[in-house]
Amino acid sequence: MGKPEMLENDPIAVAKSKAYRRQMVPEHLWRHPTRAAIDALALRFDLPNHHSMQDWEWEVADPNRLDDFIGAYQSGELNDDELFTLMK
């Protein structure tokens, strides 16, 4: 494919790379954040949560709150979907 910096500037190469990675994991094992997990995490951490938000976990990511997020992850209080969404 070429050097990583070249991949970032080539949308076709990026698309091919993403398609290849999807093939590596069988579709029945694909996983995505659930609405319930997003709602619970937004409430717990007082994060914005609008249905129009795309890629919620990226939009609300905040490196300044990393200790809060790790603490919640390790607390044992989150369900599996919340753990997955929090660390996505």
Short mmCIF file of C-alpha atoms in Angstrom, two decimals:
data_model
loop_
_atom_site.label_atom_id
_atom_site.label_comp_id
_atom_site.label_asym_id
_atom_site.label_seq_id
_atom_site.Cartn_x
_atom_site.Cartn_y
_atom_site.Cartn_z
CA MET A 1 0.00 0.00 0.00
CA GLY A 2 2.84 2.40 0.60
CA LYS A 3 4.01 4.50 3.47
CA PRO A 4 1.46 5.42 6.18
CA GLU A 5 1.69 9.14 5.38
CA MET A 6 0.87 8.35 1.75
CA LEU A 7 -2.17 6.33 2.82
CA GLU A 8 -3.66 9.29 4.69
CA ASN A 9 -3.58 11.42 1.54
CA ASP A 10 -5.08 8.79 -0.76
CA PRO A 11 -8.83 8.33 -0.15
CA ILE A 12 -8.98 5.24 -2.37
CA ALA A 13 -6.17 3.57 -0.43
CA VAL A 14 -7.87 4.49 2.86
CA ALA A 15 -11.16 2.96 1.68
CA LYS A 16 -9.41 -0.21 0.52
CA SER A 17 -7.58 -0.48 3.82
CA LYS A 18 -10.80 -0.12 5.83
CA ALA A 19 -12.54 -2.71 3.64
CA TYR A 20 -9.64 -5.11 4.15
CA ARG A 21 -9.76 -4.69 7.93
CA ARG A 22 -13.52 -5.36 7.98
CA GLN A 23 -12.88 -8.64 6.17
CA MET A 24 -10.44 -9.72 8.89
CA VAL A 25 -13.20 -9.88 11.53
CA PRO A 26 -16.28 -11.94 10.64
CA GLU A 27 -19.37 -9.78 10.40
CA HIS A 28 -21.16 -11.63 13.20
CA LEU A 29 -18.39 -10.40 15.54
CA TRP A 30 -18.61 -6.73 14.53
CA ARG A 31 -19.55 -4.48 17.38
CA HIS A 32 -20.80 -0.92 17.64
CA PRO A 33 -21.73 1.41 20.50
CA THR A 34 -25.36 1.02 21.53
CA ARG A 35 -27.80 3.89 22.07
CA ALA A 36 -28.38 2.69 25.65
CA ALA A 37 -24.64 2.71 26.41
CA ILE A 38 -24.22 6.18 24.92
CA ASP A 39 -27.19 7.49 26.92
CA ALA A 40 -25.85 5.99 30.16
CA LEU A 41 -22.31 7.30 29.66
CA ALA A 42 -23.51 10.76 28.65
CA LEU A 43 -25.59 10.95 31.82
CA ARG A 44 -22.82 9.58 34.04
CA PHE A 45 -20.15 11.97 32.71
CA ASP A 46 -22.42 14.93 31.86
CA LEU A 47 -21.47 14.73 28.17
CA PRO A 48 -23.38 16.19 25.22
CA ASN A 49 -25.73 13.65 23.66
CA HIS A 50 -27.79 14.58 20.64
CA HIS A 51 -29.24 12.07 18.21
CA SER A 52 -27.73 14.11 15.38
CA MET A 53 -24.20 13.44 16.67
CA GLN A 54 -22.23 11.08 14.47
CA ASP A 55 -19.46 9.01 16.05
CA TRP A 56 -20.50 10.16 19.51
CA GLU A 57 -17.49 8.60 21.22
CA TRP A 58 -15.14 10.67 19.04
CA GLU A 59 -17.10 13.89 19.44
CA VAL A 60 -17.08 13.78 23.24
CA ALA A 61 -13.56 12.41 23.72
CA ASP A 62 -11.67 14.55 26.22
CA PRO A 63 -8.09 13.68 27.19
CA ASN A 64 -8.43 15.93 30.25
CA ARG A 65 -11.01 13.48 31.66
CA LEU A 66 -9.01 10.33 31.04
CA ASP A 67 -8.67 9.62 34.78
CA ASP A 68 -12.48 9.82 35.16
CA PHE A 69 -13.02 7.44 32.24
CA ILE A 70 -10.42 4.92 33.44
CA GLY A 71 -11.82 5.09 36.96
CA ALA A 72 -15.30 4.27 35.68
CA TYR A 73 -13.93 1.50 33.49
CA GLN A 74 -12.21 -0.12 36.47
CA SER A 75 -15.08 0.45 38.91
CA GLY A 76 -17.06 -2.63 37.93
CA GLU A 77 -20.22 -0.49 37.67
CA LEU A 78 -20.48 -0.45 33.86
CA ASN A 79 -22.08 -3.14 31.74
CA ASP A 80 -20.32 -4.71 28.77
CA ASP A 81 -21.80 -2.31 26.19
CA GLU A 82 -20.83 0.70 28.31
CA LEU A 83 -17.28 -0.63 28.75
CA PHE A 84 -16.96 -1.15 24.98
CA THR A 85 -18.32 2.31 24.15
CA LEU A 86 -16.18 4.02 26.77
CA MET A 87 -12.96 2.56 25.38
CA LYS A 88 -13.83 2.85 21.70
#
